[in-house]
Structures are given as structure tokens and as C-alpha cells.
mmCIF file with all atom_site columns, C-alpha atoms in Angstrom:
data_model
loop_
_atom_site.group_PDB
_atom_site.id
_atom_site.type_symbol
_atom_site.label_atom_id
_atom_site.label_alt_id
_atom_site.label_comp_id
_atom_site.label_asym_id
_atom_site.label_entity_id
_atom_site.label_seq_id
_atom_site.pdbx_PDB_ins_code
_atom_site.Cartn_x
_atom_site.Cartn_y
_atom_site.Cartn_z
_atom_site.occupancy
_atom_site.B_iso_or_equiv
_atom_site.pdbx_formal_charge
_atom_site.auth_seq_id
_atom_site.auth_comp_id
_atom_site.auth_asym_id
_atom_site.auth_atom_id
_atom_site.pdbx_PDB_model_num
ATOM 1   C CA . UNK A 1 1   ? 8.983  -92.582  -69.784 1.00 0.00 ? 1079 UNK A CA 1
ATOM 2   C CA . UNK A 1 2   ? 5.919  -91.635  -67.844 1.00 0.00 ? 1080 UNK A CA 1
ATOM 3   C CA . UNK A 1 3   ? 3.825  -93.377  -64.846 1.00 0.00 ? 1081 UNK A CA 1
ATOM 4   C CA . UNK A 1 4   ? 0.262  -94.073  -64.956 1.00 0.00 ? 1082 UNK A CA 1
ATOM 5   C CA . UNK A 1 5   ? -1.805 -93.356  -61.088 1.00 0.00 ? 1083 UNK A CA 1
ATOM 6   C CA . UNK A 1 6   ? -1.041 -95.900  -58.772 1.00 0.00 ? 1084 UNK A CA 1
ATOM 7   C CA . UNK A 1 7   ? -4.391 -97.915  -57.557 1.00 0.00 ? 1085 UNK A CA 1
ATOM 8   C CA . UNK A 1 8   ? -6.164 -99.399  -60.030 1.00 0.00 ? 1086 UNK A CA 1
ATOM 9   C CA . UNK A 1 9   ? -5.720 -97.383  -63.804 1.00 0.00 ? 1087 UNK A CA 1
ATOM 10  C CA . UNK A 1 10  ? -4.943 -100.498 -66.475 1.00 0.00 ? 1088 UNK A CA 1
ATOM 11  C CA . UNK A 1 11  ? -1.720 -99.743  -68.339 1.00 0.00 ? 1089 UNK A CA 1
ATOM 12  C CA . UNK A 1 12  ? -3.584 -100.018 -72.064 1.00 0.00 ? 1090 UNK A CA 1
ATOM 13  C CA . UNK A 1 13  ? -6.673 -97.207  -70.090 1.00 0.00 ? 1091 UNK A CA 1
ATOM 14  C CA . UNK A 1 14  ? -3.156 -94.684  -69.437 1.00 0.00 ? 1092 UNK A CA 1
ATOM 15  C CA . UNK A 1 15  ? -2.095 -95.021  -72.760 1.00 0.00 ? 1093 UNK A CA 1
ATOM 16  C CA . UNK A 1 16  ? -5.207 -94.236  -74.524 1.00 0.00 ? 1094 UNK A CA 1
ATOM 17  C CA . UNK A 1 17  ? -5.554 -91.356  -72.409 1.00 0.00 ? 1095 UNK A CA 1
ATOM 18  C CA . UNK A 1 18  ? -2.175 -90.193  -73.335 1.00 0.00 ? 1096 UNK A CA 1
ATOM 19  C CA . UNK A 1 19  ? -2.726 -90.985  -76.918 1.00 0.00 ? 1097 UNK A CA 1
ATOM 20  C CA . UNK A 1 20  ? -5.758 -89.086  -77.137 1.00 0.00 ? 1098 UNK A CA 1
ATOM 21  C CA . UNK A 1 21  ? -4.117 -86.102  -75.858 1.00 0.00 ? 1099 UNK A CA 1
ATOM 22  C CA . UNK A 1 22  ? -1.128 -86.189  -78.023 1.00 0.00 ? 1100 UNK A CA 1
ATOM 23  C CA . UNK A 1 23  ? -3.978 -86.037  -81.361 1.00 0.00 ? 1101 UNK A CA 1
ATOM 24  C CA . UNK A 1 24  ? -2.334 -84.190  -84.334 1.00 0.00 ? 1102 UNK A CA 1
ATOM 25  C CA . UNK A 1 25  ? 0.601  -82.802  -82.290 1.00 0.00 ? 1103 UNK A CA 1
ATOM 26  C CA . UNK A 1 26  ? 2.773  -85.240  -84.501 1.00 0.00 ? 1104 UNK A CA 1
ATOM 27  C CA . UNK A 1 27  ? 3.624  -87.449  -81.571 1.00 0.00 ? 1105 UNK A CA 1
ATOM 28  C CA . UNK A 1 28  ? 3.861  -91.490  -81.436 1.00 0.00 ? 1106 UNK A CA 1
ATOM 29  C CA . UNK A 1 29  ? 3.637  -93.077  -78.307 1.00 0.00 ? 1107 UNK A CA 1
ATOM 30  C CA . UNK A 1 30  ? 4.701  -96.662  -78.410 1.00 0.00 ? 1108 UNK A CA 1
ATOM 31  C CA . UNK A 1 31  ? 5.800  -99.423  -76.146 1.00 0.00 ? 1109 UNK A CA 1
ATOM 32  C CA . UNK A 1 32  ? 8.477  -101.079 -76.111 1.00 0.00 ? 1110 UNK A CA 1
ATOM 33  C CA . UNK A 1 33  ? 8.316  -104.775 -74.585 1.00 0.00 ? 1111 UNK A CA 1
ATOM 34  C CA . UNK A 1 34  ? 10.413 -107.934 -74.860 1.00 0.00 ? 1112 UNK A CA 1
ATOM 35  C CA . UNK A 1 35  ? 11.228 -109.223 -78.819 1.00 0.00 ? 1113 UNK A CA 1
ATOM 36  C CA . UNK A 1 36  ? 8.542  -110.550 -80.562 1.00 0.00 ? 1114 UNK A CA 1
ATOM 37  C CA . UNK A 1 37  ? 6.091  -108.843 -77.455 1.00 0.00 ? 1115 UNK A CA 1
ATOM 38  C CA . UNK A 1 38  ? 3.087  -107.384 -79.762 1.00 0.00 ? 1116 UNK A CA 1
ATOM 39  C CA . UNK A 1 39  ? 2.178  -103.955 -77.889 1.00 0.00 ? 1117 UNK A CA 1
ATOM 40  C CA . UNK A 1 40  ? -0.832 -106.069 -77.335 1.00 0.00 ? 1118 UNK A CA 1
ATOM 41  C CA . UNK A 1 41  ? 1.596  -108.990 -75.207 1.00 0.00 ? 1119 UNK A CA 1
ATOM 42  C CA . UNK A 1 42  ? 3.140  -105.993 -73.521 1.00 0.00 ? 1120 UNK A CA 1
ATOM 43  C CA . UNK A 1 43  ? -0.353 -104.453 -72.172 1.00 0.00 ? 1121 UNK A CA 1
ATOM 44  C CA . UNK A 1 44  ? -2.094 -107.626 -71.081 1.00 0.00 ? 1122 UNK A CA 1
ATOM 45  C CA . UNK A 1 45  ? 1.229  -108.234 -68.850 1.00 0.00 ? 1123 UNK A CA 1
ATOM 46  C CA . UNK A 1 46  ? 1.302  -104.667 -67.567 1.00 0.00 ? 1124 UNK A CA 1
ATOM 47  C CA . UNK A 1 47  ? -2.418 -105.131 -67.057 1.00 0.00 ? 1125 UNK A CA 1
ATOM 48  C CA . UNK A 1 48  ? -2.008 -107.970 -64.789 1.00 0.00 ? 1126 UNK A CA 1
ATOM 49  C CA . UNK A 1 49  ? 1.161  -106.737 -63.292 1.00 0.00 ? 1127 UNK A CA 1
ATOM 50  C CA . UNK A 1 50  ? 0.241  -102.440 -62.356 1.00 0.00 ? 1128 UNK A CA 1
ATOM 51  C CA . UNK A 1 51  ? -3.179 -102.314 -62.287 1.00 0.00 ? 1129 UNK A CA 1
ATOM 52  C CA . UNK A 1 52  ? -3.021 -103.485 -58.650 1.00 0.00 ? 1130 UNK A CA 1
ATOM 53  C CA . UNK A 1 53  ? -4.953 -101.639 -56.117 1.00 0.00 ? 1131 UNK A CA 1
ATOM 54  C CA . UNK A 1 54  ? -2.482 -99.587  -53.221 1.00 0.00 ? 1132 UNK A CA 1
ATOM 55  C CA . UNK A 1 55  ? -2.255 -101.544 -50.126 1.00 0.00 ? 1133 UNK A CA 1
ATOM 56  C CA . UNK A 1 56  ? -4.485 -101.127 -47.264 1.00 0.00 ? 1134 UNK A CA 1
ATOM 57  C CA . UNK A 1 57  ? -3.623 -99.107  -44.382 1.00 0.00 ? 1135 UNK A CA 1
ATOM 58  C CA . UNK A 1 58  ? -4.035 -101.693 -41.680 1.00 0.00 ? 1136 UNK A CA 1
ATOM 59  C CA . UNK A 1 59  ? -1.398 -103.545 -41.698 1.00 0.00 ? 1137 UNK A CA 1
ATOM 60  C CA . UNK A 1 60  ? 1.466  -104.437 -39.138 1.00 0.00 ? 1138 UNK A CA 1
ATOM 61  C CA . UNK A 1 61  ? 4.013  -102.116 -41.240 1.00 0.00 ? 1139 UNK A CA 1
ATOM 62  C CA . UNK A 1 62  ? 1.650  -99.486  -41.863 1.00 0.00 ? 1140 UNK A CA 1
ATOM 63  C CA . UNK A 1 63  ? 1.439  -99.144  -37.994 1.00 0.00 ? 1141 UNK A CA 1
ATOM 64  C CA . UNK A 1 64  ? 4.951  -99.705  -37.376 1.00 0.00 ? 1142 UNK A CA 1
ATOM 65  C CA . UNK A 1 65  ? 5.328  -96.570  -40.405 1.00 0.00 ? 1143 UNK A CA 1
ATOM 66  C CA . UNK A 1 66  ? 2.967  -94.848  -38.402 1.00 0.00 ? 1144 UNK A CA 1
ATOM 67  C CA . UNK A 1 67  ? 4.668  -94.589  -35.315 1.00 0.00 ? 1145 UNK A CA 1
ATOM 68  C CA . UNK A 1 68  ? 8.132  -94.036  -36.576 1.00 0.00 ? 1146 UNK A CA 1
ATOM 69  C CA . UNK A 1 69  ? 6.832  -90.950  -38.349 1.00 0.00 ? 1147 UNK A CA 1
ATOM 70  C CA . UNK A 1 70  ? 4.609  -90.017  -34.650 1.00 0.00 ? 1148 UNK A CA 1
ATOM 71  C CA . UNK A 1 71  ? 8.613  -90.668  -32.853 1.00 0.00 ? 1149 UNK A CA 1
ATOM 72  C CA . UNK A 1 72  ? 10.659 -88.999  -35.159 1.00 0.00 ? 1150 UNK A CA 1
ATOM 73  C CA . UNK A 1 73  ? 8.305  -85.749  -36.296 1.00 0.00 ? 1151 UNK A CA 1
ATOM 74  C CA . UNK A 1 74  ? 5.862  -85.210  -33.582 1.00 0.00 ? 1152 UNK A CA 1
ATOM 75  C CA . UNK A 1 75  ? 4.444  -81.858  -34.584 1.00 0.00 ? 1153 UNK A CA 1
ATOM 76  C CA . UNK A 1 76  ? 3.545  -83.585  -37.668 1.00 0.00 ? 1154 UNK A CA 1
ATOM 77  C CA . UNK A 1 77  ? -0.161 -85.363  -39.415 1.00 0.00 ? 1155 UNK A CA 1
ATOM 78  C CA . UNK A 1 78  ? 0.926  -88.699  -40.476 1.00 0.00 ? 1156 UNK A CA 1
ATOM 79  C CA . UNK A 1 79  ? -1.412 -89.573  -43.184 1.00 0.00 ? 1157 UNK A CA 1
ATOM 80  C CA . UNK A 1 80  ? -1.733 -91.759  -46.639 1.00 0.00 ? 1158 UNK A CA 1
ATOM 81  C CA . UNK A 1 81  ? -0.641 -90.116  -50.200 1.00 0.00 ? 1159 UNK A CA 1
ATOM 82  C CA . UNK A 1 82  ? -0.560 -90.973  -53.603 1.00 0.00 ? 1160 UNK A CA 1
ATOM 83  C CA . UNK A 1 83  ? 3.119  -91.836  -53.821 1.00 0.00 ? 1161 UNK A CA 1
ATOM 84  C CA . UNK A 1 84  ? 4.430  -92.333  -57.689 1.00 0.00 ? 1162 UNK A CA 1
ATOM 85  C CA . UNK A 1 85  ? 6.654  -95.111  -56.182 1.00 0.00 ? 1163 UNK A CA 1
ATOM 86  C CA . UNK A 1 86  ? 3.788  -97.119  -55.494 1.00 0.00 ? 1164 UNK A CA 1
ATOM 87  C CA . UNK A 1 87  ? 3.939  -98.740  -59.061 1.00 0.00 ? 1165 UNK A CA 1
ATOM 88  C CA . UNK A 1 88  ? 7.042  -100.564 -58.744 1.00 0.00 ? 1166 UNK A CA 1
ATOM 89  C CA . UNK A 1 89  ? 5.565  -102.405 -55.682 1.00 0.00 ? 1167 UNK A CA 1
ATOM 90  C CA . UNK A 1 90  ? 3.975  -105.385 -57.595 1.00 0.00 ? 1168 UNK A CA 1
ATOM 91  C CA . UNK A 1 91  ? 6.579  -107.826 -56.892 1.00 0.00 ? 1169 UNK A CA 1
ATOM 92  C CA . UNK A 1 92  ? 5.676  -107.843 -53.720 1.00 0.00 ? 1170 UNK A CA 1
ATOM 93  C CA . UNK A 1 93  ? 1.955  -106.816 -53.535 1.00 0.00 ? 1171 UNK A CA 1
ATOM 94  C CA . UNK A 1 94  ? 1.254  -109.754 -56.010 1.00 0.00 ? 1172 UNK A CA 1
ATOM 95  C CA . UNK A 1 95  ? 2.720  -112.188 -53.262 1.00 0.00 ? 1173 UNK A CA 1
ATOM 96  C CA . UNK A 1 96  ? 0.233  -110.540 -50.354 1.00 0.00 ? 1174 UNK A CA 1
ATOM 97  C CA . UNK A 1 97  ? 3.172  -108.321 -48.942 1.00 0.00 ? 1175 UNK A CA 1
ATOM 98  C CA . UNK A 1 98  ? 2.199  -104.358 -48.580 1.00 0.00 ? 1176 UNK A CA 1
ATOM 99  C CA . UNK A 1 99  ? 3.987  -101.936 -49.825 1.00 0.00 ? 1177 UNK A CA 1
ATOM 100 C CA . UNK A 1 100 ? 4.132  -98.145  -49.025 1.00 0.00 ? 1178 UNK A CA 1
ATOM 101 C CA . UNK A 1 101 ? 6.298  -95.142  -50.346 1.00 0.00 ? 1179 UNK A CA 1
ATOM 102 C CA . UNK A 1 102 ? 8.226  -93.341  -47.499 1.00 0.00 ? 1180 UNK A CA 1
ATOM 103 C CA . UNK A 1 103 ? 10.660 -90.561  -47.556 1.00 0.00 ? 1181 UNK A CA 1
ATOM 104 C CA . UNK A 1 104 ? 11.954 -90.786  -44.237 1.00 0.00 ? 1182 UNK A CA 1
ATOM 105 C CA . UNK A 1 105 ? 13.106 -87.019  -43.819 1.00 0.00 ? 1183 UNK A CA 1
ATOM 106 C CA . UNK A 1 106 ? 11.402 -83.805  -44.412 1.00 0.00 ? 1184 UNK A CA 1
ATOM 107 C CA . UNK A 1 107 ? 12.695 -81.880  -48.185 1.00 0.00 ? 1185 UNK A CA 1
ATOM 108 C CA . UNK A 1 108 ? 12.012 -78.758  -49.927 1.00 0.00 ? 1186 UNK A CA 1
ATOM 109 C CA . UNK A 1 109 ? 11.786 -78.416  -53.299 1.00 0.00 ? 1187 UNK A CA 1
ATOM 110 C CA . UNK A 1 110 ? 15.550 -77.779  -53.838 1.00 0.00 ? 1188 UNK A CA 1
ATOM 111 C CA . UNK A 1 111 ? 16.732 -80.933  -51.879 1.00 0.00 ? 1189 UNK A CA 1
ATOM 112 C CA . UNK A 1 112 ? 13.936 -82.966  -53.645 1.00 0.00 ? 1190 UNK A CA 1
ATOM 113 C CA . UNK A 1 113 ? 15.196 -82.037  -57.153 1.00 0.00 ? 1191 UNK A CA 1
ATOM 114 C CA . UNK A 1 114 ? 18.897 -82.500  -56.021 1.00 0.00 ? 1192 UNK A CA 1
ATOM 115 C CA . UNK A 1 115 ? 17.553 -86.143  -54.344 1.00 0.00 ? 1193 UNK A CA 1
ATOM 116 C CA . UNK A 1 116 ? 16.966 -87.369  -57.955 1.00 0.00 ? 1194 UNK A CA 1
ATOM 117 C CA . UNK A 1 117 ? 19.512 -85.033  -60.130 1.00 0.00 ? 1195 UNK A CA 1
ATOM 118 C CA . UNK A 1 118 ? 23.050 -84.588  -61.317 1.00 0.00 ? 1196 UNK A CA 1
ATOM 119 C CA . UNK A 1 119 ? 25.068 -85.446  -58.120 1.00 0.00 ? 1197 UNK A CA 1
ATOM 120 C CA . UNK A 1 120 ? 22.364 -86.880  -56.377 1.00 0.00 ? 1198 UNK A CA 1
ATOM 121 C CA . UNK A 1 121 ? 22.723 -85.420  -52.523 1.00 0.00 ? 1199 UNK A CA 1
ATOM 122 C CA . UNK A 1 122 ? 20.248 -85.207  -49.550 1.00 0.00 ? 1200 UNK A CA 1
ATOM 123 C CA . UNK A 1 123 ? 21.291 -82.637  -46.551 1.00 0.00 ? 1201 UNK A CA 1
ATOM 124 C CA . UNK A 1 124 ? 22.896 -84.073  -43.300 1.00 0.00 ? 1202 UNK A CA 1
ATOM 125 C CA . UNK A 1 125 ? 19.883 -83.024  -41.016 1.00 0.00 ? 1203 UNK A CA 1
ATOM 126 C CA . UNK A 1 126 ? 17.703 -84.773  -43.808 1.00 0.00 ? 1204 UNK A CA 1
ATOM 127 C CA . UNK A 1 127 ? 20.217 -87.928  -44.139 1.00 0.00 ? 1205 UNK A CA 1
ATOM 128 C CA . UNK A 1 128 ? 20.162 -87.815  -39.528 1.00 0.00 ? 1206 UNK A CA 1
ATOM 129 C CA . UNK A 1 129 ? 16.336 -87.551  -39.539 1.00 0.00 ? 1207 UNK A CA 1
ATOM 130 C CA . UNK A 1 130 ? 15.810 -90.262  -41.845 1.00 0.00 ? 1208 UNK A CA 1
ATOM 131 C CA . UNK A 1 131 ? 18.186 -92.420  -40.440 1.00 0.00 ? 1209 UNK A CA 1
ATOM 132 C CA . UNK A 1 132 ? 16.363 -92.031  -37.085 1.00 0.00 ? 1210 UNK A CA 1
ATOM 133 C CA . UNK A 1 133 ? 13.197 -92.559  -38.791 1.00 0.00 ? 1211 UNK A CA 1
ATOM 134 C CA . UNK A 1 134 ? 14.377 -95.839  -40.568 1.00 0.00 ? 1212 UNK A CA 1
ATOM 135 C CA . UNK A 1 135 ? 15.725 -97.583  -37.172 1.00 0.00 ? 1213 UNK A CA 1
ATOM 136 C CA . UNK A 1 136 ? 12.776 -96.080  -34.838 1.00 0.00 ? 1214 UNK A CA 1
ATOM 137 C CA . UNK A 1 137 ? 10.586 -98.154  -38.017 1.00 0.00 ? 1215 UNK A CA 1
ATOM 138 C CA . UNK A 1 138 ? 12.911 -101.319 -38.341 1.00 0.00 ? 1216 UNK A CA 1
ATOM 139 C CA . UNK A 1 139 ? 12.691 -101.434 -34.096 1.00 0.00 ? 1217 UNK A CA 1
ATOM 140 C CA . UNK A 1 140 ? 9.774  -102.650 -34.214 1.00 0.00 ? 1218 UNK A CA 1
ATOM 141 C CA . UNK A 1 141 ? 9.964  -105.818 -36.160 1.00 0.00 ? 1219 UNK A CA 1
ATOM 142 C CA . UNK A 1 142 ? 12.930 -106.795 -34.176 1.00 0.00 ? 1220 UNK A CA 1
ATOM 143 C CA . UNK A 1 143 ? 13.207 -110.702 -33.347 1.00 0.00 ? 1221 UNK A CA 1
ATOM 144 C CA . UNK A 1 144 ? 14.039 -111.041 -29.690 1.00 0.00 ? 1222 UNK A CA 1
#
């Protein structure tokens, strides 16, 4: 299970890349898709679905990201980043609705590998700074 780089790479270009790599090591790649899905089905619906390009950075919720991150971490650069996250966003980029990848709170290493191992756990600091984050972010789409 492996991601391709968010922005514009077609599935079928990833896999050929990956294939050609994997030459005489004794390694099949395949994908799996729906019954009956040739891999051909399965690429020309992951074409049309991932190969979306990120979502521009002025927006209303970019902004409102922006700001939150200016609030809650002042000493910090706010800036864009290829975030791995970003390809699960086509449900709603492919309606017109941007999408970004935040972590809300600041990690090392250590808490980032416990975020998304065994016993999945984030520190209280991390858990209070997010949460701060999240509401100084969700303020400002609030409907008076």
C-alpha cells in the first residue's frame, strides 16, 4: 500500500515508475479493484479520480488556516507543503471544495510515529494546542 505525489502524477504514470524499479527483484505489483475491474478499469478510474491538481492557496479556508496557525504559533512561517493526505481529498476537490492537510499541533518524530502506531496517542500540550488551533480556525466561519 503506497501513495503516489499529490498534484497531478496519473495513478497508471506511479505504477510504472514503481514497476520499473522493482525489475528482476522478483516482485509483482498489482492492483486490486472492484470484481470483474480489469487493472485497466481500475487505472482509468484512479486516473480521473487522484490525478487532481492540490488546491490553490487563495481561498477563504486557506486564509482562515492561515491565521489560526499566525494565532495559535506566532513565532512560526506558515507556509504550503506537500502533505501525503492530500490524495484522499478528491471527494471533495472534484465538487470545487479545497482541501488542505493540517496537523494542528507541533510533533517530533516520536509523537508522530506514536500518532499513527500501536496505541495511537498524541501529548496533552499537542492535543491543547491543536484544540486551540481547530476553534481559533472554525471561528471564523461562524454564522452569526
Amino acid at each position: 500500500n503506497c501513495r503516489g505525489v499529490p498534484g497531478g502524477q496519473r495513478p497508471r504514470d506511479f505504477l510504472a515508475d514503481i514497476r520499473k524499479q522493482l525489475e528482476g527483484r522478483d516482485v509483482t505489483v498489482t492492483i486490486v479493484g472492484s470484481a470483474g475491474e480489469s487493472e485497466e478499469d481500475v487505472l482509468a478510474r484512479l486516473d480521473e479520480t487522484f490525478a487532481r491538481p492540490p488546491s490553490g492557496i487563495e481561498s477563504p479556508l486557506f486564509e482562515a488556516i492561515s491565521a489560526a496557525a499566525d494565532q495559535t504559533y506566532p513565532d512560526a512561517v506558515f507556509a504550503p507543503a506537500l502533505f501525503e493526505a492530500g490524495t484522499s481529498l478528491y471527494p471533495w476537490t472534484s465538487k470545487g471544495i479545497p482541501g488542505y492537510g493540517v496537523y494542528p499541533y507541533v510533533l517530533d518524530n516520536d509523537q508522530l510515529i506514536g500518532m499513527h502506531g500501536n496505541d495511537e496517542r498524541i501529548g496533552v500540550a499537542a492535543l491543547q494546542q491543536g484544540t486551540e488551533f481547530m476553534y481559533r480556525l472554525f471561528d471564523r466561519f461562524r454564522i452569526n
